[in-house]
XYZ file of C-alpha atoms in Angstrom:
725
model
C -2.732 9.534 -14.018
C -5.445 11.571 -15.811
C -5.739 11.719 -19.321
C -9.642 10.540 -21.561
C -8.559 8.278 -24.469
C -10.281 10.317 -27.965
C -9.934 6.971 -29.912
C -10.874 3.740 -28.074
C -9.185 0.764 -30.302
C -7.796 -1.740 -29.942
C -7.111 -2.545 -25.910
C -6.096 -4.560 -22.701
C -2.978 -6.657 -22.069
C -1.341 -8.922 -24.147
C -0.032 -12.305 -22.345
C 3.552 -13.839 -23.835
C 2.781 -15.895 -26.713
C 4.828 -19.685 -26.443
C 6.900 -17.963 -29.468
C 7.788 -14.394 -30.482
C 7.802 -12.247 -27.676
C 9.083 -9.129 -26.879
C 10.871 -6.951 -24.378
C 12.177 -3.718 -25.385
C 14.487 -0.864 -24.907
C 14.443 2.318 -24.016
C 11.906 4.544 -26.344
C 9.516 2.168 -29.334
C 6.003 0.796 -29.184
C 5.321 -2.605 -29.127
C 3.021 -3.168 -31.314
C -0.439 -5.238 -29.960
C -0.088 -8.771 -32.407
C -2.703 -10.057 -34.227
C -1.350 -13.045 -33.687
C -3.042 -13.102 -30.323
C -6.451 -14.967 -31.175
C -6.926 -14.370 -27.032
C -5.725 -11.363 -24.592
C -6.236 -11.631 -20.778
C -7.200 -8.227 -19.145
C -7.567 -9.060 -15.402
C -5.282 -9.356 -13.076
C -2.371 -9.060 -16.985
C -0.090 -11.315 -17.583
C 1.175 -11.279 -14.194
C -0.971 -10.593 -10.844
C -0.300 -10.980 -7.339
C -3.493 -11.996 -5.193
C -4.765 -12.957 -1.272
C -7.034 -15.302 -1.748
C -7.275 -19.003 -2.899
C -9.214 -18.727 -6.663
C -9.077 -16.069 -8.769
C -11.613 -14.788 -11.776
C -9.109 -14.373 -14.836
C -11.115 -12.391 -17.279
C -10.134 -11.535 -21.601
C -11.623 -10.944 -24.397
C -10.769 -12.223 -28.023
C -10.497 -9.369 -30.263
C -12.055 -11.533 -33.132
C -14.622 -13.977 -31.696
C -14.997 -15.275 -35.136
C -12.130 -17.480 -34.611
C -12.683 -18.899 -31.009
C -14.856 -21.489 -30.279
C -14.072 -21.711 -26.449
C -11.412 -20.660 -23.766
C -9.832 -23.514 -20.869
C -7.673 -21.991 -18.161
C -5.619 -23.705 -16.622
C -8.255 -26.363 -17.502
C -11.105 -24.868 -16.410
C -13.937 -24.025 -19.241
C -14.688 -20.264 -19.024
C -17.961 -19.239 -20.027
C -18.927 -15.813 -22.483
C -22.253 -15.014 -22.754
C -21.269 -13.264 -26.521
C -19.899 -15.490 -28.113
C -16.232 -15.363 -26.420
C -16.223 -11.505 -27.500
C -14.939 -11.614 -23.926
C -14.728 -14.624 -21.190
C -13.491 -15.100 -17.720
C -12.678 -18.698 -15.500
C -13.055 -18.854 -11.808
C -9.665 -20.816 -11.449
C -8.745 -22.237 -8.000
C -4.362 -21.127 -6.889
C -2.209 -22.836 -4.608
C 0.081 -20.922 -2.488
C 3.087 -19.922 -3.872
C 3.594 -19.298 -8.212
C 0.968 -20.614 -10.512
C 1.706 -20.885 -13.938
C -1.806 -21.252 -16.015
C -1.739 -21.974 -19.484
C -5.329 -20.229 -21.637
C -5.846 -22.699 -24.196
C -8.038 -20.887 -27.482
C -10.308 -23.664 -28.615
C -10.502 -22.682 -32.366
C -14.064 -23.877 -34.826
C -12.880 -27.015 -36.843
C -11.421 -28.441 -33.564
C -8.111 -27.142 -33.288
C -6.252 -26.321 -30.224
C -4.176 -24.346 -29.745
C -2.679 -25.432 -26.178
C -0.595 -22.283 -23.855
C -1.137 -20.183 -26.553
C -0.947 -17.575 -23.672
C -0.081 -17.686 -20.677
C -0.547 -15.778 -16.962
C 1.596 -15.639 -13.796
C -0.282 -15.896 -10.587
C 1.042 -15.896 -6.819
C -1.495 -16.713 -4.174
C 0.782 -15.394 -0.913
C -2.570 -15.542 1.242
C -3.017 -12.663 3.547
C -1.045 -9.930 1.973
C -0.152 -6.913 5.122
C -0.786 -3.369 5.571
C 1.037 -2.497 8.585
C 3.051 -5.774 10.066
C 3.024 -4.297 13.938
C 4.459 -7.038 16.265
C 6.221 -10.716 15.841
C 5.879 -13.764 17.704
C 7.896 -16.744 16.361
C 6.534 -20.595 16.828
C 9.709 -22.431 15.999
C 9.028 -25.846 16.400
C 6.070 -25.814 13.555
C 8.451 -23.333 11.263
C 5.515 -19.926 11.534
C 5.919 -17.403 12.690
C 2.886 -14.782 14.445
C 2.382 -11.205 13.320
C -0.369 -8.809 14.466
C -1.475 -6.443 11.066
C -2.459 -3.603 12.516
C -4.184 -2.017 9.716
C -6.432 -5.702 8.483
C -6.274 -5.659 13.000
C -6.089 -9.584 12.112
C -3.562 -12.726 13.541
C -2.049 -13.953 11.490
C 1.492 -16.573 10.413
C 3.668 -17.003 8.071
C 4.756 -20.013 6.702
C 8.424 -19.922 7.356
C 9.524 -22.656 4.662
C 8.163 -20.724 1.942
C 6.479 -17.636 3.134
C 3.404 -17.998 2.549
C 0.045 -16.647 5.099
C -2.275 -17.975 6.616
C -5.348 -15.738 8.578
C -5.520 -16.991 11.872
C -8.570 -15.133 13.771
C -10.233 -11.087 13.285
C -11.051 -10.443 9.257
C -14.213 -12.770 9.222
C -11.609 -15.400 11.518
C -12.820 -16.495 14.729
C -16.008 -15.764 16.657
C -15.942 -12.511 19.542
C -14.729 -9.601 19.940
C -13.188 -7.670 17.029
C -9.853 -6.875 17.708
C -9.608 -2.622 17.989
C -5.878 -1.260 17.920
C -3.833 -4.905 18.364
C -0.112 -3.813 19.623
C 1.371 -6.940 20.826
C 1.105 -10.625 20.746
C 2.584 -13.904 22.754
C 1.789 -17.489 22.204
C 1.162 -20.213 25.443
C 1.719 -23.235 22.779
C 1.153 -25.928 24.653
C -2.717 -24.589 25.354
C -2.801 -23.236 21.788
C -3.657 -19.806 22.855
C -2.113 -16.521 22.094
C -2.708 -12.646 23.826
C -3.237 -10.240 22.049
C -2.800 -6.426 23.661
C -4.796 -3.816 22.421
C -3.507 0.115 23.006
C -5.949 2.945 23.471
C -5.735 3.857 19.885
C -9.778 3.910 18.113
C -12.464 2.890 20.399
C -13.167 3.583 23.933
C -13.724 0.117 24.617
C -9.809 -0.422 23.720
C -7.202 -1.023 26.221
C -7.891 -4.534 27.151
C -6.129 -7.898 27.097
C -7.608 -10.838 24.570
C -7.307 -13.942 24.676
C -7.127 -16.267 20.792
C -8.181 -20.077 20.468
C -4.890 -21.088 18.169
C -7.431 -23.560 16.403
C -10.218 -21.671 15.708
C -8.947 -18.021 16.013
C -11.963 -17.477 18.705
C -11.618 -14.246 20.724
C -12.275 -13.356 24.324
C -11.012 -10.751 26.430
C -9.679 -11.954 29.379
C -8.520 -9.066 31.078
C -10.300 -5.207 31.180
C -11.731 -2.413 32.864
C -15.359 -4.503 32.973
C -12.952 -8.159 33.284
C -11.021 -8.605 36.371
C -10.210 -6.209 39.427
C -7.775 -3.407 39.433
C -6.284 -1.184 40.029
C -4.796 -0.483 37.864
C -6.394 -0.286 34.815
C -5.085 -0.086 31.387
C -4.201 3.535 29.515
C -2.463 2.312 26.866
C -1.133 -0.998 26.797
C 1.733 -1.896 24.494
C 3.734 -5.131 24.564
C 2.793 -8.027 26.867
C 5.476 -11.667 27.702
C 3.771 -14.513 29.530
C 5.531 -16.088 31.998
C 4.554 -20.447 31.645
C 5.331 -21.259 34.873
C 2.887 -18.782 36.747
C 0.481 -18.347 34.137
C 0.993 -14.981 33.916
C 1.084 -11.963 31.893
C 2.837 -8.623 32.272
C 2.125 -5.658 30.329
C 4.466 -2.328 28.733
C 1.983 0.043 30.033
C 3.009 3.468 27.550
C -0.219 5.230 29.312
C 0.223 3.716 33.029
C 3.453 4.496 32.459
C 4.589 0.824 34.575
C 4.336 -2.567 33.984
C 0.982 -4.722 34.725
C 0.261 -8.137 35.637
C -2.928 -10.112 35.184
C -4.598 -13.654 35.935
C -5.760 -15.007 32.328
C -8.086 -17.079 34.116
C -8.964 -14.510 36.294
C -8.104 -10.494 34.506
C -6.993 -9.515 38.071
C -4.246 -7.549 37.785
C -1.340 -5.763 39.843
C 0.996 -3.401 39.478
C 4.113 -4.277 39.290
C 6.430 -1.487 38.954
C 5.525 2.061 37.470
C 5.449 6.172 38.605
C 4.601 6.366 42.162
C 3.013 3.783 42.012
C 4.768 -0.393 42.890
C 8.623 -0.228 42.935
C 11.467 2.012 43.598
C 14.608 4.144 41.846
C 15.564 7.627 40.884
C 14.444 6.148 36.833
C 11.105 7.084 36.208
C 9.296 5.233 33.137
C 8.102 8.309 30.155
C 6.677 5.360 27.882
C 7.743 1.674 28.260
C 6.685 0.470 24.838
C 8.318 -3.291 24.677
C 9.512 -5.338 27.442
C 10.696 -9.102 27.153
C 10.958 -11.071 30.861
C 14.392 -12.921 32.227
C 11.139 -14.616 34.388
C 14.185 -17.378 36.263
C 16.241 -14.371 37.089
C 13.292 -12.452 38.503
C 14.220 -9.413 35.547
C 12.065 -7.796 32.432
C 14.184 -5.143 30.560
C 11.600 -2.466 29.001
C 12.346 -0.217 26.333
C 11.362 3.144 27.723
C 11.501 5.484 24.115
C 14.963 6.042 24.420
C 15.945 4.364 27.492
C 16.341 0.172 28.184
C 15.743 -0.640 31.889
C 16.022 -4.018 34.106
C 12.790 -4.209 36.207
C 12.904 -6.634 39.872
C 9.490 -8.262 38.968
C 10.192 -8.911 42.844
C 10.355 -5.298 44.185
C 9.404 -3.241 41.059
C 13.203 -1.401 41.532
C 14.057 -0.161 38.213
C 17.975 0.902 36.541
C 18.469 2.487 33.658
C 21.048 0.324 32.044
C 21.234 1.759 28.769
C 20.623 5.286 27.421
C 22.345 8.527 26.419
C 24.089 8.914 29.404
C 24.850 5.375 30.786
C 26.834 3.620 28.296
C 28.959 4.107 24.870
C 27.387 4.334 22.043
C 25.260 6.086 18.874
C 22.053 7.261 21.091
C 18.845 5.438 20.902
C 15.465 7.803 19.417
C 13.403 5.972 19.629
C 13.546 2.611 20.655
C 10.520 -0.484 19.677
C 11.500 -3.906 20.106
C 13.519 -5.671 22.172
C 14.544 -9.620 22.667
C 17.131 -11.543 24.588
C 20.059 -12.915 22.547
C 22.765 -14.918 25.117
C 24.463 -12.150 27.471
C 23.544 -9.407 25.446
C 19.890 -7.024 24.917
C 18.757 -6.478 20.651
C 16.753 -3.409 20.123
C 14.853 -1.471 17.376
C 14.870 1.503 17.093
C 12.849 3.346 14.892
C 14.060 6.568 14.751
C 17.285 5.513 13.570
C 16.156 2.494 11.621
C 18.810 0.036 13.629
C 18.860 -2.821 15.324
C 21.070 -2.187 17.988
C 23.098 -5.309 20.295
C 22.695 -4.110 24.663
C 25.431 -5.560 26.395
C 23.289 -6.173 29.735
C 26.419 -5.326 32.300
C 27.880 -2.178 30.813
C 25.068 -0.195 28.389
C 27.072 0.173 26.156
C 25.458 0.211 22.851
C 26.462 -1.432 18.900
C 24.883 -1.440 15.521
C 24.085 -4.881 14.621
C 22.550 -4.292 11.404
C 21.540 -0.260 8.679
C 21.565 0.525 6.258
C 25.329 1.645 6.484
C 26.205 -2.162 8.235
C 24.566 -5.192 6.859
C 23.974 -5.888 3.403
C 19.834 -6.771 1.608
C 16.632 -4.545 1.973
C 17.513 -1.539 3.646
C 14.753 -0.769 6.758
C 12.446 1.684 6.109
C 11.221 1.577 10.053
C 12.010 -1.206 12.326
C 9.198 -1.942 15.009
C 9.907 -5.094 16.380
C 12.020 -7.192 16.816
C 11.516 -11.508 17.781
C 13.346 -14.037 18.861
C 14.745 -16.246 15.896
C 14.890 -20.156 16.270
C 18.730 -19.895 14.893
C 21.504 -18.491 17.414
C 22.535 -14.941 17.118
C 20.227 -13.904 15.044
C 16.516 -12.280 14.605
C 13.714 -11.589 13.103
C 12.534 -7.846 12.589
C 9.530 -6.239 11.072
C 9.207 -3.055 8.939
C 6.793 0.020 9.168
C 4.118 -1.657 6.778
C 5.028 -4.819 4.717
C 8.489 -6.505 5.887
C 9.430 -8.891 7.664
C 13.134 -9.110 8.151
C 15.651 -12.691 8.736
C 19.124 -10.588 10.182
C 22.603 -12.171 10.407
C 23.862 -9.766 14.094
C 26.793 -11.190 13.616
C 27.751 -9.259 9.923
C 24.116 -7.095 9.977
C 22.794 -8.860 6.885
C 18.994 -8.821 6.076
C 17.005 -11.370 3.902
C 13.003 -10.918 3.120
C 10.986 -14.035 4.876
C 8.862 -13.152 2.140
C 9.099 -11.248 -1.041
C 5.376 -10.426 -2.753
C 7.594 -9.793 -6.310
C 6.490 -10.445 -10.125
C 7.070 -9.341 -12.982
C 10.613 -9.330 -14.048
C 13.094 -6.024 -14.934
C 13.304 -3.199 -13.623
C 13.460 -3.217 -9.736
C 10.460 -1.188 -7.643
C 12.669 -0.852 -4.796
C 12.170 2.272 -3.503
C 11.827 3.405 -6.143
C 8.296 4.466 -5.017
C 5.342 4.763 -8.066
C 3.677 7.443 -8.656
C 0.972 8.607 -11.662
C 0.413 6.385 -14.164
C -1.310 6.651 -17.578
C -2.119 3.538 -20.268
C -1.527 3.444 -24.033
C -4.801 2.343 -26.025
C -3.019 1.614 -28.485
C -0.751 -0.414 -27.764
C -1.751 -2.166 -24.301
C 1.110 -0.332 -22.606
C 1.028 1.266 -18.820
C 3.380 4.408 -17.677
C 4.504 5.274 -14.229
C 6.519 7.038 -12.627
C 9.358 6.462 -10.595
C 12.299 7.952 -8.465
C 16.326 6.805 -9.499
C 18.097 6.226 -6.701
C 18.994 9.822 -7.268
C 15.835 11.594 -7.275
C 15.803 12.215 -10.764
C 12.034 10.441 -11.612
C 12.052 7.852 -15.005
C 10.126 6.891 -16.678
C 8.801 2.787 -16.681
C 6.499 1.419 -19.267
C 5.452 -2.197 -17.861
C 5.118 -4.251 -22.020
C 1.788 -5.287 -22.395
C 3.004 -8.435 -23.881
C 5.376 -9.996 -20.980
C 4.357 -7.603 -18.027
C 8.348 -6.666 -17.540
C 9.215 -3.910 -16.223
C 11.535 -1.690 -19.019
C 13.271 2.369 -18.243
C 11.723 4.025 -21.138
C 13.105 7.730 -20.754
C 14.612 10.010 -18.052
C 18.317 9.968 -16.860
C 20.750 7.608 -18.534
C 17.319 6.058 -20.566
C 17.469 8.683 -24.503
C 18.352 12.702 -24.249
C 16.544 15.115 -22.947
C 15.921 17.309 -20.162
C 15.753 15.638 -17.022
C 13.159 16.180 -14.680
C 13.855 15.511 -10.961
C 10.516 16.365 -9.371
C 7.418 13.616 -9.124
C 4.460 14.947 -11.079
C 1.508 13.972 -12.499
C 1.544 12.758 -16.213
C -1.358 12.294 -18.789
C -1.266 10.847 -22.138
C -1.582 11.753 -25.873
C -2.414 8.422 -27.394
C -2.984 9.568 -30.762
C -0.543 12.244 -31.126
C 2.631 9.848 -28.949
C 3.163 11.953 -26.083
C 3.565 11.042 -22.571
C 3.179 14.835 -20.745
C 4.856 14.902 -17.561
C 4.765 17.829 -14.906
C 7.944 18.832 -12.931
C 6.650 19.775 -9.265
C 10.487 21.107 -9.606
C 11.491 23.121 -12.046
C 7.698 23.926 -12.725
C 7.425 22.666 -16.220
C 5.650 20.264 -18.518
C 7.420 18.532 -20.233
C 6.561 15.642 -22.729
C 8.083 12.170 -23.421
C 7.752 11.153 -27.027
C 6.066 7.307 -26.967
C 8.349 6.757 -30.063
C 11.558 7.520 -29.349
C 11.215 8.192 -25.606
C 13.595 10.874 -25.857
C 12.101 14.331 -23.652
C 11.628 17.804 -24.424
C 10.238 20.425 -22.941
C 6.297 21.961 -24.008
C 5.642 24.841 -21.094
C 7.896 26.841 -18.380
C 7.313 30.231 -16.939
C 10.204 32.549 -18.308
C 11.287 29.477 -20.483
C 9.294 28.600 -22.635
C 5.303 30.636 -24.226
C 3.881 33.556 -22.221
C 1.379 33.437 -19.998
C 1.144 32.451 -15.710
C 3.057 30.355 -14.401
C 1.845 27.181 -13.169
C 3.463 25.585 -9.502
C 2.241 23.272 -7.773
C 0.303 20.940 -10.353
C -1.846 17.886 -8.673
C -2.973 17.024 -11.622
C -3.121 16.673 -15.881
C -5.630 16.416 -18.505
C -4.837 15.773 -22.429
C -8.094 17.102 -24.582
C -8.150 15.201 -27.135
C -10.790 17.769 -29.275
C -8.091 20.614 -29.187
C -5.137 18.785 -28.251
C -4.414 20.855 -24.983
C -3.418 20.105 -21.620
C -5.157 21.085 -18.700
C -3.093 21.537 -15.158
C -5.273 22.155 -11.935
C -2.967 24.224 -9.544
C -3.812 23.114 -5.762
C -1.054 26.143 -4.940
C -2.741 28.899 -7.221
C -6.369 27.340 -6.869
C -7.046 27.368 -11.066
C -6.689 25.685 -13.844
C -4.428 26.552 -16.717
C -4.682 25.470 -19.929
C -1.230 24.508 -22.089
C -0.731 24.940 -25.769
C 1.672 22.333 -26.652
C 2.940 23.602 -29.976
C 3.821 26.844 -28.718
C 3.485 26.154 -24.208
C 1.948 29.456 -23.696
C -0.298 28.804 -20.902
C -4.137 30.478 -20.134
C -6.234 30.201 -17.094
C -9.634 29.258 -18.395
C -10.321 28.957 -14.545
C -9.547 30.476 -11.126
C -10.673 31.596 -8.116
C -10.113 36.062 -9.555
C -14.320 36.338 -9.359
C -17.002 35.531 -11.860
C -16.654 31.813 -12.485
C -18.566 30.269 -9.801
C -17.993 29.183 -5.931
C -14.262 29.213 -5.355
C -11.643 25.989 -5.000
C -10.310 25.386 -1.611
C -8.095 22.370 -2.368
C -8.512 21.493 -5.946
C -6.653 17.892 -6.090
C -8.113 16.233 -9.327
C -9.673 16.452 -12.341
C -11.545 14.302 -14.941
C -12.978 15.684 -18.777
C -16.742 14.859 -19.634
C -16.512 15.970 -23.017
C -20.452 14.821 -24.422
C -21.434 17.147 -21.700
C -18.605 20.380 -22.619
C -17.403 19.907 -18.899
C -14.286 19.144 -16.605
C -15.126 17.771 -13.113
C -13.113 18.616 -10.093
C -12.612 16.854 -7.148
C -11.459 19.425 -4.300
C -9.998 17.880 -0.889
C -11.240 21.393 1.166
C -14.369 21.594 3.087
C -16.875 20.687 2.302
C -15.349 17.977 0.229
C -16.970 19.071 -3.349
C -16.966 17.571 -7.248
C -17.455 21.043 -8.621
C -18.216 20.552 -12.941
C -15.728 23.792 -14.969
C -17.188 24.190 -18.289
C -14.636 23.428 -21.130
C -15.215 26.648 -22.298
C -15.926 29.306 -20.303
C -14.196 28.550 -17.271
C -17.114 28.890 -14.557
C -18.312 25.992 -11.982
C -21.484 24.582 -10.201
C -21.519 22.544 -7.735
C -22.634 18.939 -8.761
C -22.440 17.581 -4.811
C -20.027 18.081 -2.046
C -19.929 16.014 1.005
C -23.151 17.994 2.948
C -25.867 16.658 -0.335
C -26.630 12.858 -1.364
C -25.754 9.962 1.078
C -22.687 8.607 1.573
C -19.426 8.884 3.075
C -17.088 11.833 1.209
C -13.156 10.777 1.606
C -10.405 12.490 0.301
C -9.244 11.374 -3.199
C -5.762 11.639 -5.689
C -7.559 10.758 -8.636
C -10.670 10.823 -9.937
C -12.272 9.155 -13.617
C -15.309 9.671 -15.117
C -17.133 6.150 -15.447
C -19.819 7.289 -18.064
C -21.211 3.745 -18.754
C -23.179 3.726 -14.717
C -23.578 7.795 -14.737
C -20.678 8.636 -11.694
C -16.680 9.413 -11.037
C -15.037 7.215 -9.555
C -12.559 8.134 -7.114
C -9.480 6.680 -5.292
C -9.066 7.816 -2.306
C -5.285 8.735 -1.264
C -4.365 6.638 2.042
C -5.724 3.607 3.190
C -6.339 3.528 7.145
C -6.916 0.480 9.188
C -10.238 -1.820 9.008
C -11.987 -0.614 12.298
C -12.453 2.966 10.880
C -14.945 2.474 8.730
C -14.530 6.231 7.100
C -10.563 5.600 5.687
C -10.398 2.086 5.100
C -12.212 2.614 1.354
C -9.883 2.859 -1.591
C -12.174 3.884 -4.083
C -16.366 5.032 -4.611
C -18.410 5.899 -6.802
C -20.079 9.666 -6.729
C -23.768 9.238 -9.258
C -23.283 12.421 -11.316
C -27.387 12.955 -10.832
C -28.049 11.888 -7.102
C -24.564 13.088 -5.328
C -24.572 10.029 -3.307
C -21.472 8.128 -2.687
C -21.262 3.949 -2.623
C -18.316 2.008 -1.565
C -16.850 -0.141 -4.280
C -13.327 -1.191 -3.118
C -12.382 -1.418 0.771
C -11.055 -3.584 3.488
C -14.666 -5.078 3.674
C -15.616 -4.254 -0.088
C -14.067 -6.464 -3.505
C -11.773 -9.674 -2.935
C -7.648 -9.122 -3.034
C -5.070 -6.958 -1.598
C -5.136 -3.465 -0.443
C -3.496 -1.132 -1.339
C -1.623 1.638 1.774
C -1.306 4.463 -0.220
C -2.847 5.226 -3.504
C -2.069 8.332 -4.966
C -2.661 8.622 -8.520
C -5.030 6.005 -11.181
C -5.381 5.068 -14.940
C -8.498 4.544 -16.153
C -9.760 1.922 -19.053
C -13.480 2.088 -19.578
C -13.350 0.121 -22.544
C -11.776 -3.198 -20.726
C -13.007 -2.645 -17.777
C -9.460 -1.489 -15.114
C -8.195 0.814 -12.908
C -4.845 0.786 -12.015
C -3.049 3.269 -9.398
C 0.133 2.638 -8.334
C 1.010 2.329 -4.498
C 3.859 4.276 -3.741
C 4.597 2.453 -0.385
C 4.390 -0.729 -1.275
C 6.173 0.203 -4.608
C 3.759 -1.989 -6.022
C 0.709 -1.223 -8.657
C -2.846 -1.995 -8.197
C -5.060 -3.589 -11.293
C -9.134 -3.376 -10.283
C -11.477 -5.342 -12.503
C -14.135 -2.724 -12.230
C -16.363 -4.950 -14.945
C -18.864 -4.970 -11.849
C -20.037 -2.286 -11.340
C -21.134 -2.674 -7.584
C -18.032 -4.919 -6.014
C -14.010 -4.127 -7.859
C -12.000 -6.549 -7.341
C -8.104 -6.171 -7.275
C -4.789 -7.654 -7.463
C -1.039 -6.193 -7.779
C 0.007 -5.887 -11.666
C 3.350 -5.926 -11.004
C 5.901 -5.405 -7.990
């Protein structure tokens, strides 16, 4: 988001007292309770972590009333008489309800004065790419393509355990893991790695399941060929012959190899082994009936059968073979009795294929079956129960699907907090209210209109505060940045659809138009606003547009708009892609992040609009990532930059979510990434708000439908948790 607080009154998220907890509905403030002796500021009233311990951090507004604090029996430490305190608490898998006891002068103990709920989930997946079932042990193995790891889900509880990669197990790191198959009698898994990432990929690794140790068993330098792997995507294992069969999209064929020596054989390929007029376009997934000497292969938008002895290829289902809705982009494939079951990421559905006729039947989709919807089906896997399968989505969802009805349920459901369900609500910008401790977030309703969500500071409940059906005033349809005027009890909202600025009254939730070209106020139009700031000194709103390359100052009283700085000349170096800004009132300037090339941090004089370069990607040291938000951390003379998309563990320049930029030297330091700090990583943090008093950075993730909180109390390393989801 995007605000600066003029008056920093009591702040911090509260937790629910044994009695007197308030909820609240649309509109209205929940003032911080004067009877609360301690407040938990990290992670908050609720939290999700992938760790087995968590540091609970809090404050005591009146430390004279506190002689000590215990969190779930752990004695908290403090260096300032419990004005601030912290305790490292062990977590059990699943939901942990942690009572916070307060020891008072004179010996009185307030047991469970506040309570924290923390969900410990094990590994927090970023991209579940492929599944493999160990039915006997009740575990579903999966590859995380972003974290570059192999992990397993305990089907009884949903808890995940990291098995290899990410610091577990010796051997070469994973690079672009695509497929996994289990050889449980021998305690191993085979992982195929594709062509993305370093040129050293295009190989198969053996993972010892007991230790996570990794060994390359087939590659261009291990075993003989031809063929060599080009872009291997999936694999299966024949325990009778101890042979691995690989579908290679780049090679346009199937390759088998001996895992003892890595020697490779062309089983069926275009212009190579096998016959038939049906040429592969790009085989991506396969399943084999080794007793029937046949492999079934997904090839973009067709399903093939391949004779494993002769290599002969036959299309058994595509646009011209069999009846039913056409395939678009096929992914996983399994056998379920007499039919094949395939995933189609292009049409977001699970499809049954009759092996004899090629007829296609939609088994589960947005319109077939109930339950959570697919975003993008990337794999399917057999189930221990007949008539069911598992499927994984583009990122973090794993489904249990009844093929007879299409009904879907989640194998694990990492949710915390109560109230509005954030699924498919795409939380956008956030604003922290220092007067009440509440957090506001922009979300979408089912009609894609924007709504304002309020996260209750007392119990973490998510409440609709303002929007269609809640309070009165204009309805804004387009997502946009928000900014808070805490003292004036207003939340400013920019609507991309109407190119207008609105205000939401924080006392009652009512909405009003503040400024719009042709409707209210004079001055330039304000299309494509990327960020908003409220200036508490003069009471104006600042808006930056990447479309117009300008900063506009808006008077909320009149709606008048005045250009403060643009590319018309006389203002200094030109903007390229201005994307985010933060106020530095002590230096009378606005700091602006420009995502153009070179990436640049500008200082814009608050009075004149004149721009100077603070630093850019050619100056200083460290990677300068693109960002979605910046915030001034004045105590450490730096700007905190939140990256707009985190990629994967194999890319050191794109796995970073928070970077610090020194305002004197321009040097960049990684403060949070897959490798720096602990806690779940976001995928697509699109905005943020920062509270320097309680040392917290809040960031919504539109892909995970979650709001994250960063603990910034350690200026060198930021730990993370999911605040609400």
